[in-house]
Amino acid sequence: MSSDEVWERACAYAERNQLSLEDQLGFGIHGSVGTVQSHLQNGQAAIKVFYRQATAFEQSPYQRERDVYLWLREQAVRSIRSCQVPKLLHHDDELLVIQMTIVTPPFILDFAAAYLDEPPEFSNEVWSDWQKEKEELFGTRWPEVQDILRELRLLGIHQTDVSMGNIMLSEI
Ligand SMILES: Nc1ncnc2c1ncn2[C@@H]1O[C@H](COP(=O)(O)OP(=O)(O)OP(=O)(O)O)[C@@H](O)[C@H]1O
Ligand SMILES: [Mg+2]
């Protein structure tokens, strides 16, 4: 996957939607995220351009994240336990781009590895190793993260990618 190809899709998306590309906000294993300025709405937003990756799963990371954001928008969810959730503004199935609002910490985002409705079928051993690893990662803040994950589950969203970049808590 060349970054040229991602850049080309970002440019195509910007042109289709009358946006100008601004700065890089972040990147990860699924995509590259940047800010855009809308000429029509006169406002700033974020776009996540997904890498075209082969996946062993039925759904691609792009589809997973898109469907979670569509669901969150339908439910008018803007925050979970005081953490902002980006609002889906637009998406493009051809260019694999999700346009959303920009959030600042505390926030929760990145649903590229989230399961909607049905939880993933991991063995008890895998779950308990996962729990231990996350508990170590978040330390004393783990109970707060667990509350967030519980609330997401009540919405039918099973978040498996639980990292400091994806769940940014408030400073104490
Ligand atoms: N809507 C947004 N508002 C503000 N910052 C954002 C937004 N979307 C993404 N970011 C920033 O970009 C980073 C990477 O985005 P994201 O986690 O969605 O990418 P990813 O490729 O799925 O990452 P990962 O490697 O965790 O799977 C985030 O950790 C966050 O810092
Ligand atoms: Mg991430």
Coordinates of N, CA and C and ligand atoms in Angstrom, one line a residue:
M1 N 0.9 -1.2 0.0 CA 0.0 0.0 0.0 C 0.9 1.2 0.0
S2 N 0.8 2.0 -1.1 CA 1.7 3.2 -1.1 C 0.9 4.4 -0.6
S3 N 1.6 5.2 0.1 CA 1.0 6.4 0.6 C 0.5 7.3 -0.5
D4 N 1.1 7.2 -1.7 CA 0.6 8.0 -2.8 C -0.8 7.6 -3.2
E5 N -1.1 6.3 -3.0 CA -2.5 5.9 -3.4 C -3.5 6.4 -2.4
V6 N -3.1 6.5 -1.1 CA -4.0 7.0 -0.1 C -4.2 8.5 -0.3
W7 N -3.1 9.2 -0.6 CA -3.1 10.6 -0.9 C -4.0 10.9 -2.1
E8 N -3.9 10.1 -3.1 CA -4.8 10.3 -4.3 C -6.3 10.2 -4.0
R9 N -6.6 9.2 -3.1 CA -8.0 9.0 -2.7 C -8.4 10.2 -1.9
A10 N -7.5 10.7 -1.0 CA -7.9 11.9 -0.2 C -8.2 13.1 -1.1
C11 N -7.3 13.3 -2.1 CA -7.5 14.4 -3.1 C -8.8 14.2 -3.8
A12 N -9.1 13.0 -4.3 CA -10.4 12.7 -5.0 C -11.6 13.0 -4.1
Y13 N -11.5 12.6 -2.9 CA -12.6 12.9 -2.0 C -12.8 14.4 -1.8
A14 N -11.7 15.1 -1.6 CA -11.8 16.5 -1.4 C -12.4 17.2 -2.6
E15 N -12.0 16.7 -3.7 CA -12.6 17.4 -4.9 C -14.1 17.1 -5.1
R16 N -14.5 15.8 -4.8 CA -15.9 15.5 -4.9 C -16.8 16.2 -4.0
N17 N -16.2 16.6 -2.8 CA -17.0 17.2 -1.8 C -16.6 18.7 -1.5
Q18 N -15.9 19.2 -2.4 CA -15.5 20.6 -2.3 C -14.9 21.0 -0.9
L19 N -13.8 20.3 -0.7 CA -13.1 20.4 0.6 C -11.6 20.8 0.3
S20 N -10.9 21.5 1.2 CA -9.5 21.5 1.0 C -8.8 20.7 2.1
L21 N -7.8 20.0 1.7 CA -7.1 19.2 2.7 C -6.2 20.1 3.5
E22 N -6.1 19.8 4.8 CA -5.3 20.7 5.6 C -4.2 19.8 6.2
D23 N -4.3 19.6 7.6 CA -3.1 18.9 8.3 C -3.4 17.5 8.6
Q24 N -2.3 16.8 8.8 CA -2.5 15.4 9.3 C -2.8 15.4 10.8
L25 N -3.8 14.6 11.2 CA -4.3 14.5 12.6 C -3.7 13.3 13.2
G26 N -3.5 12.3 12.5 CA -3.0 11.0 13.0 C -3.0 9.9 12.0
F27 N -2.5 8.8 12.4 CA -2.6 7.6 11.5 C -2.4 6.4 12.3
G28 N -2.8 5.3 11.7 CA -2.7 4.0 12.5 C -2.7 2.9 11.5
I29 N -3.0 1.7 12.0 CA -2.9 0.5 11.1 C -4.0 0.5 10.0
H30 N -5.1 1.2 10.3 CA -6.2 1.2 9.3 C -6.3 2.3 8.3
G31 N -5.7 3.4 8.7 CA -5.9 4.6 7.8 C -5.1 5.8 8.3
S32 N -5.3 6.8 7.4 CA -4.6 8.1 7.7 C -5.7 9.2 7.9
V33 N -5.5 10.0 8.9 CA -6.5 10.9 9.3 C -6.0 12.4 9.2
G34 N -6.8 13.2 8.5 CA -6.4 14.6 8.4 C -7.6 15.5 8.5
T35 N -7.3 16.8 8.7 CA -8.3 17.8 8.8 C -8.6 18.4 7.4
V36 N -9.9 18.7 7.2 CA -10.3 19.4 5.9 C -11.1 20.6 6.3
Q37 N -11.2 21.5 5.3 CA -12.0 22.7 5.4 C -13.1 22.6 4.4
S38 N -14.3 22.8 4.8 CA -15.4 22.7 3.8 C -15.7 24.1 3.3
H39 N -15.8 24.2 1.9 CA -16.1 25.5 1.3 C -17.6 25.8 1.4
L40 N -18.4 24.7 1.4 CA -19.8 24.9 1.4 C -20.3 25.3 2.8
Q41 N -19.8 24.5 3.8 CA -20.3 24.7 5.2 C -19.4 25.6 6.0
N42 N -18.3 26.0 5.4 CA -17.4 26.9 6.1 C -17.0 26.3 7.5
G43 N -16.6 25.1 7.5 CA -16.3 24.5 8.8 C -15.2 23.4 8.6
Q44 N -14.6 23.1 9.7 CA -13.5 22.1 9.7 C -14.0 20.7 10.1
A45 N -13.4 19.7 9.5 CA -13.8 18.3 9.8 C -12.6 17.4 9.7
A46 N -12.8 16.2 10.1 CA -11.7 15.2 9.9 C -12.1 14.2 8.9
I47 N -11.1 13.7 8.1 CA -11.4 12.6 7.2 C -10.4 11.5 7.5
K48 N -10.9 10.3 7.5 CA -10.1 9.1 7.7 C -10.1 8.3 6.4
V49 N -8.9 8.2 5.8 CA -8.8 7.5 4.5 C -8.3 6.1 4.8
F50 N -9.1 5.1 4.6 CA -8.7 3.7 5.0 C -7.7 3.1 3.9
Y51 N -6.8 2.4 4.4 CA -5.9 1.6 3.5 C -6.7 0.5 2.9
R52 N -6.4 0.2 1.7 CA -7.1 -1.0 1.1 C -6.4 -2.2 1.5
Q53 N -6.9 -2.9 2.5 CA -6.2 -4.1 3.1 C -7.0 -5.4 2.8
A54 N -6.3 -6.4 2.6 CA -7.0 -7.7 2.5 C -7.4 -8.1 3.9
T55 N -8.6 -8.7 4.0 CA -9.0 -9.1 5.4 C -9.6 -10.5 5.3
A56 N -9.3 -11.2 6.4 CA -9.9 -12.6 6.5 C -11.3 -12.5 7.0
F57 N -11.8 -11.3 7.4 CA -13.2 -11.2 7.9 C -14.1 -10.9 6.8
E58 N -15.4 -11.1 7.2 CA -16.5 -10.8 6.2 C -16.5 -9.3 5.9
Q59 N -16.3 -8.5 6.9 CA -16.4 -7.0 6.8 C -15.0 -6.4 6.9
S60 N -14.8 -5.4 6.0 CA -13.5 -4.7 6.1 C -13.5 -3.7 7.2
P61 N -12.3 -3.3 7.7 CA -12.2 -2.3 8.7 C -13.1 -1.0 8.4
Y62 N -13.0 -0.6 7.1 CA -13.8 0.6 6.7 C -15.3 0.3 6.9
Q63 N -15.8 -0.8 6.5 CA -17.2 -1.1 6.7 C -17.6 -1.2 8.2
R64 N -16.8 -1.8 9.0 CA -17.0 -1.9 10.4 C -17.2 -0.5 11.0
E65 N -16.2 0.4 10.7 CA -16.2 1.7 11.3 C -17.4 2.5 10.8
R66 N -17.6 2.5 9.5 CA -18.8 3.2 8.9 C -20.1 2.8 9.5
D67 N -20.3 1.5 9.7 CA -21.6 1.0 10.2 C -21.7 1.4 11.7
V68 N -20.6 1.4 12.4 CA -20.8 1.9 13.8 C -21.1 3.3 13.9
Y69 N -20.5 4.1 13.1 CA -20.8 5.6 13.1 C -22.2 5.8 12.6
L70 N -22.7 5.1 11.6 CA -24.1 5.2 11.1 C -25.0 4.9 12.3
W71 N -24.7 3.9 13.0 CA -25.6 3.5 14.1 C -25.5 4.6 15.2
L72 N -24.3 5.1 15.5 CA -24.2 6.1 16.6 C -25.0 7.4 16.2
R73 N -24.9 7.7 14.9 CA -25.6 8.9 14.4 C -27.1 8.6 14.5
E74 N -27.6 7.4 14.1 CA -29.0 7.1 14.2 C -29.5 7.2 15.6
Q75 N -28.7 6.8 16.6 CA -29.0 6.9 18.0 C -28.7 8.3 18.6
A76 N -28.2 9.2 17.8 CA -27.9 10.5 18.3 C -26.9 10.5 19.4
V77 N -25.9 9.6 19.4 CA -24.9 9.5 20.5 C -23.8 10.4 20.2
R78 N -23.6 11.4 21.0 CA -22.5 12.3 20.8 C -21.4 12.2 21.9
S79 N -21.7 11.5 23.0 CA -20.7 11.2 24.0 C -21.0 10.0 24.7
I80 N -20.0 9.4 25.3 CA -20.1 8.2 26.1 C -19.3 8.4 27.4
R81 N -20.1 8.5 28.5 CA -19.4 8.7 29.8 C -18.5 9.9 29.7
S82 N -18.9 11.0 29.3 CA -18.2 12.3 29.1 C -17.1 12.3 28.1
C83 N -16.9 11.2 27.3 CA -16.0 11.2 26.2 C -16.7 11.5 24.9
Q84 N -16.2 12.5 24.2 CA -16.8 12.9 23.0 C -16.7 11.7 22.0
V85 N -17.7 11.6 21.1 CA -17.6 10.6 20.0 C -17.8 11.4 18.7
P86 N -16.9 11.2 17.8 CA -17.0 11.9 16.5 C -18.4 11.7 15.9
K87 N -18.9 12.7 15.3 CA -20.2 12.5 14.6 C -19.9 12.3 13.1
L88 N -20.6 11.3 12.5 CA -20.4 11.0 11.1 C -21.0 12.1 10.3
L89 N -20.2 12.6 9.3 CA -20.8 13.7 8.5 C -21.0 13.2 7.1
H90 N -20.2 12.3 6.6 CA -20.3 11.8 5.2 C -19.4 10.6 5.1
H91 N -19.7 9.8 4.1 CA -18.7 8.7 3.8 C -18.8 8.3 2.4
D92 N -17.7 7.6 1.9 CA -17.6 7.3 0.5 C -17.1 5.9 0.4
D93 N -18.0 5.0 0.0 CA -17.7 3.6 -0.1 C -16.7 3.2 -1.2
E94 N -16.6 4.1 -2.2 CA -15.7 3.8 -3.3 C -14.3 4.2 -2.9
L95 N -14.2 5.4 -2.3 CA -12.9 5.9 -1.9 C -12.4 5.5 -0.5
L96 N -13.3 4.8 0.2 CA -13.1 4.3 1.6 C -12.7 5.5 2.5
V97 N -13.5 6.5 2.5 CA -13.3 7.7 3.3 C -14.4 7.9 4.3
I98 N -14.1 8.2 5.5 CA -15.1 8.6 6.5 C -14.8 10.0 6.9
Q99 N -15.9 10.9 6.8 CA -15.7 12.3 7.2 C -16.5 12.4 8.5
M100 N -15.9 13.0 9.5 CA -16.5 13.2 10.8 C -16.1 14.5 11.5
T101 N -16.7 14.8 12.6 CA -16.3 16.0 13.3 C -15.0 15.7 14.0
I102 N -14.3 16.8 14.3 CA -13.0 16.7 15.1 C -13.3 16.7 16.6
V103 N -12.7 15.8 17.3 CA -12.9 15.8 18.7 C -11.6 16.1 19.5
T104 N -11.8 16.5 20.7 CA -10.6 16.8 21.5 C -10.8 15.9 22.8
P105 N -9.7 15.5 23.5 CA -9.9 14.7 24.7 C -10.7 15.4 25.8
P106 N -11.5 14.6 26.5 CA -11.6 13.1 26.5 C -12.4 12.7 25.3
F107 N -12.0 11.6 24.6 CA -12.8 11.1 23.5 C -12.6 9.6 23.3
I108 N -13.6 9.1 22.5 CA -13.5 7.7 22.1 C -13.7 7.6 20.6
L109 N -12.9 7.0 19.9 CA -13.0 6.9 18.4 C -12.3 5.6 17.9
D110 N -12.4 5.5 16.6 CA -11.7 4.3 15.9 C -12.5 3.0 16.2
F111 N -13.5 2.8 15.3 CA -14.3 1.6 15.4 C -14.0 0.6 14.3
A112 N -12.8 0.7 13.8 CA -12.4 -0.2 12.6 C -12.3 -1.6 13.0
A113 N -12.2 -1.9 14.3 CA -12.1 -3.3 14.8 C -13.3 -3.6 15.8
A114 N -14.3 -2.8 15.6 CA -15.5 -3.0 16.5 C -16.5 -3.9 15.9
Y115 N -17.2 -4.6 16.7 CA -18.3 -5.6 16.2 C -19.6 -5.0 16.6
L116 N -20.5 -4.9 15.6 CA -21.8 -4.4 15.8 C -22.8 -5.6 16.1
D117 N -23.6 -5.5 17.1 CA -24.6 -6.5 17.5 C -24.0 -7.7 18.1
E118 N -23.3 -8.5 17.3 CA -22.7 -9.8 17.8 C -21.3 -9.6 18.3
P119 N -21.1 -10.0 19.6 CA -19.7 -9.9 20.1 C -18.8 -10.9 19.4
P120 N -17.5 -10.6 19.3 CA -16.6 -11.6 18.7 C -16.5 -12.9 19.5
E121 N -16.3 -14.0 18.8 CA -16.2 -15.3 19.4 C -14.8 -15.6 19.8
F122 N -14.4 -15.1 21.0 CA -13.1 -15.4 21.5 C -13.2 -16.4 22.6
S123 N -12.2 -17.2 22.8 CA -12.3 -18.2 23.9 C -12.1 -17.4 25.2
N124 N -12.5 -18.1 26.3 CA -12.4 -17.5 27.7 C -11.0 -17.1 27.9
E125 N -10.0 -17.9 27.5 CA -8.6 -17.7 27.7 C -8.2 -16.4 27.0
V126 N -8.6 -16.3 25.7 CA -8.2 -15.1 25.0 C -8.8 -13.8 25.7
W127 N -10.1 -13.9 26.1 CA -10.7 -12.8 26.8 C -10.0 -12.4 28.1
S128 N -9.6 -13.4 28.8 CA -8.9 -13.1 30.1 C -7.5 -12.5 29.9
D129 N -6.8 -13.0 28.9 CA -5.5 -12.4 28.5 C -5.7 -11.0 28.1
W130 N -6.7 -10.7 27.3 CA -7.0 -9.4 26.8 C -7.3 -8.5 27.9
Q131 N -8.1 -8.9 28.9 CA -8.5 -8.1 30.0 C -7.2 -7.7 30.8
K132 N -6.4 -8.7 31.0 CA -5.2 -8.5 31.8 C -4.3 -7.4 31.2
E133 N -4.1 -7.6 29.9 CA -3.3 -6.7 29.1 C -3.8 -5.2 29.2
K134 N -5.1 -5.1 29.1 CA -5.7 -3.7 29.1 C -5.7 -3.1 30.5
E135 N -5.8 -4.0 31.5 CA -5.8 -3.6 32.9 C -4.4 -3.0 33.2
E136 N -3.4 -3.7 32.6 CA -2.0 -3.2 32.8 C -1.8 -1.9 32.1
L137 N -2.3 -1.8 30.9 CA -2.2 -0.6 30.1 C -2.8 0.6 30.7
F138 N -4.0 0.5 31.2 CA -4.7 1.7 31.7 C -4.5 1.9 33.2
G139 N -4.0 0.9 33.9 CA -3.7 1.0 35.4 C -4.9 1.4 36.2
T140 N -4.8 2.5 37.0 CA -5.9 2.9 37.8 C -7.1 3.5 37.0
R141 N -6.9 3.8 35.7 CA -8.0 4.3 34.9 C -8.8 3.2 34.3
W142 N -8.4 1.9 34.4 CA -9.1 0.8 33.8 C -10.6 0.8 34.1
P143 N -11.0 1.0 35.4 CA -12.4 1.0 35.7 C -13.2 2.0 34.8
E144 N -12.6 3.2 34.6 CA -13.3 4.2 33.8 C -13.5 3.6 32.3
V145 N -12.4 3.0 31.8 CA -12.5 2.4 30.5 C -13.5 1.3 30.4
Q146 N -13.6 0.5 31.5 CA -14.6 -0.6 31.5 C -16.0 0.0 31.5
D147 N -16.2 1.1 32.2 CA -17.6 1.7 32.1 C -17.9 2.2 30.7
I148 N -16.9 2.7 30.0 CA -17.1 3.2 28.7 C -17.5 2.0 27.8
L149 N -16.7 0.9 27.9 CA -16.9 -0.3 27.1 C -18.3 -0.9 27.4
R150 N -18.7 -0.8 28.7 CA -20.0 -1.4 29.0 C -21.1 -0.6 28.4
E151 N -21.0 0.7 28.4 CA -22.0 1.6 27.8 C -22.0 1.4 26.3
L152 N -20.9 1.2 25.7 CA -20.9 0.9 24.2 C -21.6 -0.5 23.9
R153 N -21.3 -1.4 24.8 CA -22.0 -2.7 24.6 C -23.5 -2.6 24.7
L154 N -24.0 -1.7 25.6 CA -25.4 -1.5 25.7 C -26.0 -1.0 24.4
L155 N -25.1 -0.4 23.6 CA -25.6 0.2 22.3 C -25.3 -0.9 21.2
G156 N -24.8 -2.1 21.6 CA -24.6 -3.1 20.7 C -23.2 -3.0 20.0
I157 N -22.3 -2.2 20.6 CA -21.0 -2.0 20.0 C -20.0 -2.7 20.8
H158 N -19.3 -3.6 20.2 CA -18.2 -4.4 21.0 C -16.9 -3.9 20.5
Q159 N -16.3 -3.0 21.3 CA -15.0 -2.4 20.9 C -13.8 -3.4 21.3
T160 N -13.0 -3.8 20.3 CA -11.9 -4.7 20.7 C -10.6 -3.9 20.6
D161 N -10.5 -2.8 19.9 CA -9.3 -2.1 19.8 C -9.2 -1.0 20.9
V162 N -8.9 -1.5 22.1 CA -8.9 -0.6 23.3 C -7.4 -0.1 23.5
S163 N -7.1 1.1 23.1 CA -5.8 1.6 23.2 C -5.9 3.0 23.8
M164 N -4.7 3.5 24.2 CA -4.6 4.9 24.7 C -5.0 5.9 23.6
G165 N -4.7 5.6 22.4 CA -5.0 6.5 21.3 C -6.5 6.5 20.9
N166 N -7.1 5.4 21.2 CA -8.5 5.3 20.8 C -9.5 5.7 21.9
I167 N -9.0 5.5 23.1 CA -9.8 6.0 24.3 C -8.9 7.0 25.0
M168 N -9.1 8.3 24.8 CA -8.3 9.2 25.5 C -9.1 9.8 26.6
L169 N -8.7 9.5 27.9 CA -9.5 10.0 29.0 C -9.1 11.4 29.4
S170 N -9.9 12.0 30.3 CA -9.6 13.3 30.8 C -8.4 13.3 31.7
E171 N -7.7 14.4 31.8 CA -6.5 14.4 32.7 C -7.1 14.4 34.1
I172 N -6.4 13.8 35.1 CA -6.9 13.8 36.4 C -6.6 15.2 37.1
Ligands
LIG1 N1 -12.3 12.7 14.5 C1 -11.1 12.9 15.0 N2 -10.8 14.0 15.7 C2 -9.6 14.2 16.3 N3 -8.6 13.3 16.2 C3 -8.8 12.2 15.4 C4 -10.0 11.9 14.8 N4 -10.0 10.7 14.2 C5 -8.7 10.3 14.3 N5 -8.0 11.2 15.1 C6 -6.6 11.0 15.5 O1 -5.9 10.1 14.6 C7 -5.4 9.0 15.3 C8 -5.5 7.8 14.3 O2 -6.9 7.6 14.0 P1 -7.6 6.1 14.2 O3 -7.3 5.6 15.5 O4 -9.0 6.2 13.8 O5 -6.7 5.3 13.1 P2 -6.5 3.7 12.9 O6 -5.7 3.5 11.7 O7 -7.8 3.0 13.0 O8 -5.6 3.5 14.2 P3 -5.2 2.1 15.0 O9 -3.8 1.9 14.7 O10 -5.5 2.5 16.4 O11 -6.2 1.0 14.5 C9 -6.3 8.9 16.6 O12 -5.6 8.2 17.6 C10 -6.5 10.3 16.9 O13 -5.4 10.9 17.6
MG2 MG -6.6 4.1 16.5

